[in-house]
Short mmCIF file of C-alpha atoms and ligand atoms in Angstrom, two decimals:
data_model
loop_
_atom_site.label_atom_id
_atom_site.label_comp_id
_atom_site.label_asym_id
_atom_site.label_seq_id
_atom_site.Cartn_x
_atom_site.Cartn_y
_atom_site.Cartn_z
CA MET M 130 -170.31 105.95 67.05
CA ARG M 131 -167.80 107.66 64.76
CA ARG M 132 -169.11 108.63 61.32
CA TYR M 133 -167.75 106.95 58.21
CA SER M 134 -166.21 109.50 55.82
CA ALA M 135 -163.41 109.94 53.30
CA PHE M 136 -161.43 111.50 56.15
CA ALA M 137 -161.97 108.40 58.33
CA ILE M 138 -160.72 106.12 55.53
CA ALA M 139 -157.56 108.24 55.16
CA ARG M 140 -157.03 108.29 58.94
CA GLU M 141 -157.40 104.51 59.22
CA ALA M 142 -155.18 103.89 56.19
CA ALA M 143 -152.45 105.88 57.94
CA ARG M 144 -152.69 103.67 61.05
CA TYR M 145 -153.13 100.29 59.33
CA HIS M 146 -156.89 100.15 59.96
CA THR M 147 -156.47 99.51 63.67
CA GLY M 148 -159.02 102.08 64.79
CA TRP M 149 -162.32 100.96 63.26
CA GLU M 150 -165.05 100.40 65.84
CA ARG M 151 -167.40 97.41 65.75
CA ALA M 152 -170.39 98.29 63.56
CA TRP M 153 -172.88 97.19 66.23
CA ARG M 154 -172.75 96.00 69.83
CA SER M 155 -173.60 92.42 70.91
CA PRO M 156 -175.11 93.01 74.37
CA ALA M 157 -176.63 90.53 76.81
CA PRO M 158 -180.44 90.80 76.88
CA LYS M 159 -181.99 93.15 79.44
CA LYS M 160 -184.98 91.88 81.46
CA ALA M 161 -187.38 94.39 79.88
CA TYR M 162 -187.81 96.66 76.86
CA ASP M 163 -190.55 99.02 75.73
CA VAL M 164 -190.59 97.30 72.33
CA VAL M 165 -189.40 93.88 71.19
CA ILE M 166 -189.08 93.16 67.46
CA VAL M 167 -188.70 89.50 66.48
CA GLY M 168 -186.57 89.07 63.33
CA ALA M 169 -183.44 91.01 62.40
CA GLY M 170 -184.02 90.94 58.66
CA GLY M 171 -184.33 94.17 56.71
CA HIS M 172 -187.96 94.74 57.73
CA GLY M 173 -187.36 94.17 61.47
CA LEU M 174 -184.26 96.35 61.54
CA ALA M 175 -185.92 99.12 59.50
CA THR M 176 -188.92 99.04 61.86
CA ALA M 177 -186.60 99.53 64.83
CA TYR M 178 -184.64 102.26 63.05
CA TYR M 179 -187.72 104.35 62.19
CA LEU M 180 -189.16 103.78 65.71
CA GLY M 181 -186.05 105.54 67.01
CA ARG M 182 -185.56 108.09 64.25
CA ASN M 183 -189.17 109.13 63.62
CA HIS M 184 -190.81 108.47 66.98
CA GLY M 185 -188.05 108.72 69.61
CA ILE M 186 -188.67 105.14 70.90
CA ARG M 187 -185.24 103.68 71.62
CA ASN M 188 -185.64 101.17 74.44
CA VAL M 189 -185.93 98.46 71.81
CA ALA M 190 -184.60 94.90 71.37
CA ILE M 191 -184.39 93.20 67.99
CA ILE M 192 -184.25 89.43 68.53
CA GLU M 193 -182.78 87.16 65.85
CA LYS M 194 -182.51 83.38 66.01
CA GLY M 195 -179.57 83.26 63.55
CA TRP M 196 -177.42 86.13 62.38
CA LEU M 197 -178.78 89.49 61.28
CA GLY M 198 -179.62 89.58 57.59
CA GLY M 199 -179.22 85.78 57.39
CA GLY M 200 -182.81 85.20 56.26
CA ASN M 201 -184.25 86.34 52.95
CA THR M 202 -182.67 89.77 53.32
CA GLY M 203 -179.24 88.28 52.63
CA ARG M 204 -180.51 85.78 50.05
CA ASN M 205 -182.43 87.86 47.55
CA THR M 206 -181.54 89.15 44.11
CA THR M 207 -181.81 92.81 45.23
CA ILE M 208 -184.28 94.13 42.64
CA ILE M 209 -185.83 97.47 43.64
CA ARG M 210 -188.84 98.83 41.74
CA SER M 211 -192.27 100.30 42.46
CA ASN M 212 -194.16 99.47 39.23
CA TYR M 213 -197.14 97.88 41.02
CA LEU M 214 -200.74 98.20 39.86
CA GLN M 215 -202.89 99.04 42.87
CA ASP M 216 -202.75 102.43 44.61
CA GLU M 217 -201.96 101.02 48.06
CA SER M 218 -199.00 99.06 46.68
CA ALA M 219 -197.64 101.85 44.49
CA ALA M 220 -197.69 104.17 47.53
CA ILE M 221 -195.69 101.92 49.87
CA TYR M 222 -193.26 100.58 47.23
CA GLU M 223 -192.61 104.08 45.85
CA LYS M 224 -192.09 105.42 49.38
CA ALA M 225 -189.51 102.65 49.84
CA ARG M 226 -187.84 103.31 46.49
CA SER M 227 -187.58 107.02 47.20
CA LEU M 228 -186.10 106.33 50.68
CA TYR M 229 -183.53 104.04 48.99
CA GLU M 230 -182.35 107.02 46.91
CA ASN M 231 -180.81 108.67 50.01
CA LEU M 232 -180.48 105.70 52.36
CA SER M 233 -176.67 105.62 52.24
CA GLN M 234 -176.52 109.24 53.41
CA ASP M 235 -179.30 108.76 55.95
CA LEU M 236 -177.60 105.70 57.53
CA ASN M 237 -174.03 106.91 56.91
CA TYR M 238 -173.44 103.47 55.37
CA ASN M 239 -172.89 102.72 51.69
CA ILE M 240 -175.75 100.45 50.64
CA MET M 241 -174.61 100.68 46.99
CA PHE M 242 -178.00 101.76 45.65
CA SER M 243 -177.75 101.57 41.88
CA PRO M 244 -180.77 103.05 40.06
CA ARG M 245 -179.77 101.41 36.81
CA GLY M 246 -183.31 100.79 35.55
CA VAL M 247 -185.54 97.72 35.66
CA MET M 248 -187.42 96.30 32.69
CA MET M 249 -190.17 93.67 32.67
CA LEU M 250 -190.37 92.09 29.23
CA ALA M 251 -193.73 91.74 27.49
CA GLN M 252 -193.68 88.47 25.55
CA THR M 253 -197.40 87.93 24.87
CA GLU M 254 -200.25 90.20 23.73
CA HIS M 255 -201.76 89.76 27.18
CA GLU M 256 -198.58 91.07 28.84
CA ILE M 257 -198.53 94.11 26.53
CA ARG M 258 -202.06 94.99 27.63
CA GLY M 259 -201.22 94.38 31.29
CA TYR M 260 -198.06 96.47 31.30
CA LYS M 261 -199.69 99.34 29.38
CA ARG M 262 -202.39 99.31 32.03
CA THR M 263 -199.71 99.45 34.74
CA GLU M 264 -197.97 102.31 32.93
CA HIS M 265 -201.22 104.33 32.96
CA ALA M 266 -201.89 103.48 36.63
CA ASN M 267 -198.33 104.43 37.56
CA ARG M 268 -198.70 107.80 35.82
CA LEU M 269 -201.74 108.58 37.99
CA GLN M 270 -199.85 107.35 41.09
CA GLY M 271 -196.77 109.51 40.39
CA VAL M 272 -194.53 106.52 39.68
CA GLU M 273 -192.26 106.99 36.67
CA THR M 274 -192.62 104.03 34.25
CA ARG M 275 -192.90 103.77 30.47
CA PHE M 276 -193.83 101.04 28.00
CA ILE M 277 -190.93 100.75 25.53
CA SER M 278 -190.59 99.12 22.09
CA PRO M 279 -188.46 96.05 21.23
CA LYS M 280 -185.99 98.42 19.51
CA GLU M 281 -185.53 100.38 22.75
CA VAL M 282 -185.17 97.10 24.68
CA LYS M 283 -182.36 96.00 22.35
CA LYS M 284 -180.63 99.38 22.69
CA LEU M 285 -180.67 99.12 26.49
CA VAL M 286 -179.74 95.40 26.53
CA PRO M 287 -177.57 94.50 23.52
CA ILE M 288 -177.12 90.87 24.70
CA ILE M 289 -180.86 90.12 24.58
CA GLU M 290 -182.40 87.81 21.92
CA LEU M 291 -185.59 89.52 20.70
CA GLY M 292 -186.90 86.65 18.58
CA GLY M 293 -186.76 83.88 21.20
CA PRO M 294 -187.66 80.31 20.15
CA ARG M 295 -190.96 80.31 22.04
CA TYR M 296 -191.83 83.93 22.87
CA PRO M 297 -190.55 87.02 21.01
CA VAL M 298 -189.86 90.22 22.97
CA LEU M 299 -192.78 92.55 22.11
CA GLY M 300 -191.80 95.47 24.36
CA ALA M 301 -191.21 96.07 28.06
CA LEU M 302 -192.38 98.03 31.07
CA TRP M 303 -189.38 100.21 31.92
CA GLN M 304 -188.75 101.91 35.27
CA PRO M 305 -185.64 104.06 34.81
CA ARG M 306 -185.15 104.77 38.57
CA GLY M 307 -185.59 101.13 39.61
CA GLY M 308 -182.41 99.17 40.26
CA THR M 309 -180.49 97.26 42.88
CA ALA M 310 -178.70 97.73 46.22
CA ARG M 311 -176.29 95.57 48.20
CA HIS M 312 -178.65 93.44 50.30
CA ASP M 313 -176.48 92.73 53.35
CA ALA M 314 -175.38 96.36 53.46
CA VAL M 315 -179.02 97.35 53.90
CA ALA M 316 -179.27 95.08 56.96
CA TRP M 317 -175.84 96.13 58.26
CA GLY M 318 -176.53 99.85 57.77
CA TYR M 319 -179.82 99.71 59.67
CA ALA M 320 -178.24 97.51 62.37
CA ARG M 321 -175.37 99.94 62.92
CA ALA M 322 -177.75 102.89 63.15
CA CYS M 323 -180.06 101.02 65.60
CA SER M 324 -177.13 100.02 67.79
CA ASP M 325 -175.88 103.60 67.73
CA MET M 326 -179.28 104.75 69.07
CA GLY M 327 -178.82 102.37 72.04
CA MET M 328 -181.04 99.56 70.77
CA ASP M 329 -180.00 95.95 71.53
CA ILE M 330 -179.63 93.46 68.66
CA LEU M 331 -179.74 89.98 70.21
CA GLN M 332 -178.41 87.44 67.72
CA LYS M 333 -178.45 83.64 68.15
CA CYS M 334 -181.52 84.10 70.35
CA GLU M 335 -184.67 82.28 69.25
CA VAL M 336 -188.14 83.32 70.37
CA ASN M 337 -190.04 80.15 71.28
CA GLY M 338 -193.03 81.51 73.17
CA ILE M 339 -195.14 84.62 73.58
CA LYS M 340 -196.40 85.59 77.04
CA GLN M 341 -199.76 87.25 77.46
CA LYS M 342 -202.21 88.31 80.17
CA ASN M 343 -205.84 89.31 79.68
CA GLY M 344 -205.46 89.47 75.90
CA GLN M 345 -202.39 91.70 76.07
CA VAL M 346 -198.81 90.75 75.26
CA THR M 347 -196.44 90.86 78.24
CA GLY M 348 -193.24 89.45 76.80
CA VAL M 349 -191.45 86.66 74.96
CA ARG M 350 -189.73 83.41 75.92
CA THR M 351 -186.36 83.01 74.24
CA THR M 352 -183.40 80.66 74.25
CA LYS M 353 -181.66 83.33 76.37
CA GLY M 354 -184.45 83.66 78.93
CA GLU M 355 -187.68 85.60 79.30
CA ILE M 356 -187.90 89.22 78.21
CA THR M 357 -190.86 91.45 79.03
CA CYS M 358 -192.14 94.16 76.70
CA LYS M 359 -195.04 96.57 76.30
CA LYS M 360 -195.25 96.17 72.52
CA LEU M 361 -194.23 93.31 70.25
CA GLY M 362 -193.51 93.34 66.51
CA LEU M 363 -193.41 90.01 64.61
CA VAL M 364 -191.28 90.48 61.48
CA VAL M 365 -190.12 86.98 60.57
CA ALA M 366 -191.11 86.48 56.89
CA GLY M 367 -191.33 82.70 56.17
CA HIS M 368 -191.68 81.88 59.89
CA SER M 369 -194.66 84.18 60.44
CA GLY M 370 -197.15 81.31 60.71
CA LEU M 371 -195.12 79.78 63.55
CA LEU M 372 -194.89 83.05 65.51
CA ALA M 373 -198.59 83.78 64.96
CA GLU M 374 -199.40 80.33 66.39
CA MET M 375 -197.37 81.20 69.52
CA ALA M 376 -199.44 84.39 69.83
CA GLY M 377 -202.68 82.42 69.39
CA PHE M 378 -203.90 83.40 65.92
CA ARG M 379 -203.70 82.04 62.37
CA LEU M 380 -202.39 83.73 59.25
CA PRO M 381 -203.39 83.33 55.57
CA ILE M 382 -199.75 82.67 54.65
CA GLU M 383 -197.93 79.83 52.92
CA SER M 384 -194.17 79.38 53.25
CA VAL M 385 -192.33 78.25 50.12
CA SER M 386 -188.77 78.30 48.91
CA LEU M 387 -187.61 80.79 46.28
CA GLN M 388 -184.28 80.06 44.63
CA ALA M 389 -181.50 82.00 42.94
CA LEU M 390 -178.01 81.42 41.55
CA VAL M 391 -174.97 83.41 40.44
CA SER M 392 -172.49 82.78 37.66
CA GLU M 393 -168.76 83.23 37.55
CA PRO M 394 -167.80 86.90 37.14
CA ILE M 395 -167.52 88.20 33.58
CA LYS M 396 -166.79 91.58 32.00
CA PRO M 397 -169.59 94.17 32.21
CA CYS M 398 -172.23 93.19 29.62
CA MET M 399 -175.59 94.30 31.03
CA ASP M 400 -176.17 97.49 33.05
CA VAL M 401 -179.92 97.19 33.66
CA VAL M 402 -182.12 94.60 35.38
CA VAL M 403 -184.26 92.39 33.12
CA MET M 404 -187.23 90.31 34.26
CA ALA M 405 -188.79 87.86 31.77
CA ASN M 406 -191.94 86.77 33.51
CA THR M 407 -193.48 84.62 30.76
CA VAL M 408 -190.51 82.28 30.44
CA HIS M 409 -189.78 82.77 34.19
CA GLY M 410 -186.29 84.07 34.63
CA TYR M 411 -184.63 87.34 35.55
CA MET M 412 -181.06 88.57 35.53
CA SER M 413 -178.78 91.46 36.49
CA GLN M 414 -175.02 91.86 36.75
CA SER M 415 -173.41 92.46 40.12
CA ASP M 416 -170.61 94.94 40.69
CA LYS M 417 -168.22 91.95 40.87
CA GLY M 418 -169.35 90.88 37.39
CA GLU M 419 -171.39 87.83 38.40
CA MET M 420 -174.71 87.35 36.61
CA VAL M 421 -177.39 87.22 39.34
CA ILE M 422 -180.20 84.93 38.22
CA GLY M 423 -183.52 83.84 39.65
CA GLY M 424 -186.68 82.00 38.68
CA GLY M 425 -190.09 81.14 40.09
CA ALA M 426 -191.05 79.96 43.57
CA ASP M 427 -191.31 76.25 44.45
CA GLY M 428 -194.73 74.77 43.78
CA PHE M 429 -195.02 73.20 47.25
CA ASN M 430 -194.78 74.45 50.83
CA ASN M 431 -191.52 73.93 52.67
CA TYR M 432 -189.02 75.42 55.10
CA THR M 433 -185.76 74.55 53.34
CA GLN M 434 -183.21 77.21 52.41
CA ARG M 435 -181.67 75.12 49.65
CA GLY M 436 -181.71 75.09 45.87
CA SER M 437 -182.95 72.12 43.81
CA PHE M 438 -181.99 70.68 40.42
CA HIS M 439 -185.38 70.93 38.75
CA HIS M 440 -185.40 74.68 39.40
CA LEU M 441 -181.90 75.14 38.06
CA GLU M 442 -182.95 73.47 34.83
CA GLU M 443 -186.17 75.50 34.42
CA THR M 444 -184.55 78.83 35.23
CA VAL M 445 -181.46 78.37 33.12
CA ARG M 446 -183.57 77.15 30.17
CA ALA M 447 -185.63 80.37 30.38
CA LEU M 448 -182.54 82.53 30.60
CA ILE M 449 -180.76 80.85 27.70
CA GLU M 450 -183.60 81.57 25.31
CA THR M 451 -183.62 85.23 26.40
CA PHE M 452 -179.82 85.68 26.69
CA PRO M 453 -177.99 83.01 24.61
CA ILE M 454 -174.62 83.98 26.21
CA VAL M 455 -175.81 82.33 29.44
CA SER M 456 -175.24 78.91 27.83
CA ARG M 457 -171.49 79.46 28.08
CA LEU M 458 -171.43 80.61 31.73
CA LYS M 459 -170.34 78.48 34.68
CA MET M 460 -172.57 78.80 37.74
CA LEU M 461 -170.92 79.41 41.11
CA ARG M 462 -173.57 79.21 43.80
CA HIS M 463 -177.23 78.27 44.20
CA TRP M 464 -179.44 78.82 47.26
CA GLY M 465 -183.00 79.26 48.49
CA GLY M 466 -184.91 81.42 50.98
CA ILE M 467 -188.30 80.82 52.62
CA VAL M 468 -190.76 83.38 51.39
CA ASP M 469 -194.15 84.14 52.94
CA MET M 470 -196.94 84.20 50.37
CA THR M 471 -200.43 85.63 50.80
CA GLY M 472 -203.28 84.80 48.42
CA ASP M 473 -203.35 88.28 46.87
CA ARG M 474 -199.52 88.55 46.81
CA SER M 475 -199.66 91.70 48.94
CA PRO M 476 -198.12 92.12 52.39
CA ILE M 477 -199.67 92.18 55.84
CA VAL M 478 -198.74 95.19 57.99
CA SER M 479 -201.30 94.94 60.72
CA LYS M 480 -202.52 94.95 64.29
CA THR M 481 -203.29 91.43 65.50
CA PRO M 482 -205.90 89.82 67.78
CA LEU M 483 -203.34 89.92 70.64
CA GLY M 484 -203.19 93.38 72.24
CA GLY M 485 -199.90 95.27 71.82
CA THR M 486 -198.78 92.85 69.08
CA PHE M 487 -198.23 93.87 65.47
CA ILE M 488 -197.24 91.84 62.44
CA ASN M 489 -195.33 92.62 59.26
CA CYS M 490 -195.11 89.75 56.75
CA GLY M 491 -196.40 88.43 53.44
CA TRP M 492 -193.91 90.32 51.29
CA GLY M 493 -193.40 87.00 49.53
CA THR M 494 -191.02 87.08 46.62
CA GLY M 495 -190.77 90.88 46.59
CA GLY M 496 -189.95 92.39 49.98
CA PHE M 497 -186.37 93.54 49.57
CA LYS M 498 -187.46 96.56 47.57
CA SER M 499 -189.96 97.59 50.24
CA ILE M 500 -187.73 97.45 53.33
CA PRO M 501 -187.48 101.22 54.04
CA GLY M 502 -191.18 101.92 53.32
CA SER M 503 -192.33 98.89 55.29
CA GLY M 504 -190.16 99.80 58.28
CA TRP M 505 -191.47 103.38 58.13
CA ALA M 506 -195.12 102.21 58.09
CA MET M 507 -194.66 99.50 60.75
CA ALA M 508 -192.87 101.93 63.09
CA GLU M 509 -195.69 104.45 62.72
CA MET M 510 -198.26 101.77 63.54
CA MET M 511 -196.31 100.45 66.55
CA ALA M 512 -195.69 103.96 67.91
CA THR M 513 -199.27 105.22 67.56
CA GLY M 514 -201.15 101.93 67.90
CA GLU M 515 -202.98 102.46 64.57
CA PRO M 516 -201.92 101.98 60.92
CA GLY M 517 -201.12 105.22 59.12
CA ASP M 518 -201.89 105.95 55.45
CA LEU M 519 -199.14 103.66 54.11
CA ALA M 520 -200.24 100.58 56.07
CA ALA M 521 -204.00 101.17 56.18
CA GLY M 522 -204.85 98.87 53.24
CA PHE M 523 -202.65 96.00 54.37
CA GLY M 524 -204.53 94.92 57.52
CA LEU M 525 -205.44 91.31 58.31
CA ASP M 526 -209.12 92.26 58.12
CA ARG M 527 -208.91 92.45 54.30
CA PHE M 528 -208.93 88.65 54.10
CA ARG M 529 -212.11 88.46 56.18
CA GLU M 530 -213.76 91.25 54.21
CA GLY M 531 -212.60 90.10 50.75
CA ARG M 532 -210.87 93.46 50.15
CA PHE M 533 -207.89 91.96 48.34
CA ILE M 534 -205.03 93.99 46.84
CA ASP M 535 -204.29 91.74 43.88
CA GLU M 536 -200.66 92.05 42.79
CA SER M 537 -200.14 88.58 41.36
CA VAL M 538 -198.87 90.04 38.06
CA ALA M 539 -196.74 92.85 39.52
CA ALA M 540 -195.10 90.37 41.90
CA GLY M 541 -193.17 89.51 38.76
CA VAL M 542 -192.08 86.06 39.89
CA ALA M 543 -193.91 82.82 39.08
CA HIS M 544 -195.68 81.42 42.10
P1 LIG Y 228 -185.97 87.93 56.59
O1 LIG Y 228 -184.81 88.64 56.01
O2 LIG Y 228 -186.17 86.50 56.22
O3 LIG Y 228 -185.86 88.12 58.16
C1 LIG Y 228 -186.66 87.41 59.08
C2 LIG Y 228 -185.75 86.99 60.21
O4 LIG Y 228 -186.53 86.43 61.24
C3 LIG Y 228 -184.74 85.93 59.79
O5 LIG Y 228 -183.43 86.44 59.93
C4 LIG Y 228 -185.04 84.77 60.72
O6 LIG Y 228 -183.89 84.08 61.15
C5 LIG Y 228 -185.73 85.47 61.89
N1 LIG Y 228 -186.58 84.58 62.69
C6 LIG Y 228 -187.49 83.68 62.23
N2 LIG Y 228 -188.06 83.03 63.27
C7 LIG Y 228 -187.50 83.54 64.40
C8 LIG Y 228 -187.67 83.27 65.79
N3 LIG Y 228 -188.54 82.34 66.23
N4 LIG Y 228 -186.92 83.98 66.68
C9 LIG Y 228 -186.04 84.92 66.25
N5 LIG Y 228 -185.84 85.21 64.96
C10 LIG Y 228 -186.57 84.53 64.04
N6 LIG Y 228 -187.43 90.89 46.97
C11 LIG Y 228 -187.25 91.96 46.15
O7 LIG Y 228 -187.84 93.02 46.40
N7 LIG Y 228 -186.43 91.91 45.08
C12 LIG Y 228 -185.77 90.76 44.73
O8 LIG Y 228 -185.01 90.74 43.76
C13 LIG Y 228 -185.98 89.61 45.52
N8 LIG Y 228 -185.38 88.46 45.20
C14 LIG Y 228 -185.50 87.37 46.01
C15 LIG Y 228 -184.79 86.21 45.69
C16 LIG Y 228 -184.79 85.13 46.55
C17 LIG Y 228 -184.01 83.90 46.18
C18 LIG Y 228 -185.53 85.21 47.77
C19 LIG Y 228 -185.53 84.05 48.73
C20 LIG Y 228 -186.28 86.35 48.08
C21 LIG Y 228 -186.28 87.43 47.20
N9 LIG Y 228 -186.98 88.63 47.49
C22 LIG Y 228 -186.82 89.72 46.67
C23 LIG Y 228 -187.85 88.69 48.66
C24 LIG Y 228 -187.16 89.35 49.86
O9 LIG Y 228 -185.88 88.77 50.06
C25 LIG Y 228 -187.97 89.21 51.13
O10 LIG Y 228 -189.31 89.59 50.91
C26 LIG Y 228 -187.41 90.10 52.23
O11 LIG Y 228 -186.03 89.95 52.36
C27 LIG Y 228 -188.07 89.76 53.54
O12 LIG Y 228 -187.37 90.44 54.56
P2 LIG Y 228 -187.72 90.18 56.07
O13 LIG Y 228 -186.91 91.13 56.87
O14 LIG Y 228 -189.20 90.23 56.23
O15 LIG Y 228 -187.35 88.66 56.27
O1 LIG Y 229 -189.93 91.49 43.37
O2 LIG Y 229 -188.81 92.32 41.70
C1 LIG Y 229 -189.08 91.41 42.49
C2 LIG Y 229 -188.32 90.18 42.43
C3 LIG Y 229 -187.44 89.83 41.48
C4 LIG Y 229 -186.98 88.61 41.82
C5 LIG Y 229 -187.55 88.21 42.96
N1 LIG Y 229 -188.38 89.19 43.32
#
C-alpha cells in the first residue's frame, strides 16, 4: 500500500485525485485462518494490528456483522485520559494514552489526536477528596494529573459558570495530556494497516456459532459460511454476553445504552474537555465547531442504539447549569451505543473456559481511550497464550475470587 504523505497529496491534486487506492481490501473469506477476531471495532482491529506488528501473526481474519467502526467505536465522544485510581487501570490506560501520542505516525493515518487537556470538575467536598486521592495515586503511577483551583478552571474554560444553581465548581482534576481523537479515523487507520499486512476484514458477516472439539475452539459459523481457526478472540463490546453463550460460558456483564448528542457548529469557545460528574454531563468542541455532549448510561438493560427524550432532558439540564450558553444552542443529532458494564467498571481481558478462546470486553462507558493499550495487551495474550503484565489483573477469575478493580468513580459517567 502506498504511504500517505504531503507528496502524495500534491501528486493526487495534480491528477484530480484519480490515483488513491482503497484504504482496505474487501476479500471473500478463506476457509481457515490462524486467528479469527470477532468484532471490527477499535479493540478488535487494534488486537489484529498488534498481533501482526508485535508478534508477526498475520494469517488473521477480523469478522464484523455490520461495518467496521459502526459499533461504539464510531459512536463515542472520543475522550482520552488515564486518570484512573488503581494501579492496573492506570498502567493500561496510560499505555494507551502514550500510544495515542504517536498513533498517526505509527499507522501513517491522521487520527487527529488532540491532547488539549481533560478536566473532571469537583462539585462536592467528597469529590475534592476523591480527586486529590487520584492525583496522589497518579503521581506514584507516573501519570501526569493535578488538582486545580476554581480560578484555574475559569482561566482554562471562560464559558463555565462556577457558582452553579445546585453545585458550585470547587476545583477540578486536570490531565493536561488528555484529550480527544477522531474516533472513526482510529478504526480506519488500524483497518488500513491490518489490510496492508495481508489480514482479511470481513464486513457484513455475522458470527452465529462457535465450533469446538474436546474443549478447544475449532472455528466459527458465520452468515458467509464456516471458518476454521486455531485461536479465537471475542471483541464485541455490548454483544459479549451473546458470543460467550455461543462459546458455552457466562459473563458478569450487563449491556446498556449510553447516549450522546451534538449541537450545531459554533465559533471556537472551549479548547479543553470538561466532565461534570455530579450533575452528569460532559462537553468538548469538535474541530467542526459542534459541541459534543454526553450524559449518564441508561438505568436499564437493552440492546438499542437509539437516544431517548428523558436522557436529552437530564443531560441538557446538567450542561445548562454548568455552561449557560448551551441554552441557546440547537442540537443536530442524538444517538446511543450499547456498552458492556462489569460490576467493578473495569474491563475483562482474559483467557476463557474454552481452549484457544480469549475475550476482551467490559470497557463499558470508557473504552475508546484504551483502544491501543487494550489491543497491545490482547495481542500479547493471544500470541503467547498467557496474559502479560498489562492484562494480568483483568482476568475473569477476579470475579470468582472477589479481587475487584473498582473504578466506579474514575469511569466518570453515571451508571
Ligand atoms: P465496538 O466498537 O462496539 O465494536 C464491537 C463490534 O462487534 C461492533 O462493530 C459489532 O457490530 C461487532 N459484533 C457484535 N456482535 C457480532 C457478531 N455476532 N458477529 C460479528 N461482529 C459482531 N469511551 C471513552 O474512552 N471516551 C469517551 O468519550 C466515550 N464516550 C462514549 C459515548 C457513547 C455515547 C458511547 C456509546 C460509548 C462511549 N465510550 C467512550 C465507550 C467506547 O465507545 C467503547 O468502550 C469502545 O468503543 C468499545 O470498543 P469495542 O471495539 O470494544 O466495541
Ligand atoms: O470514559 O472519559 C470517559 C467517558 C466520557 C464520556 C463517556 N466516557
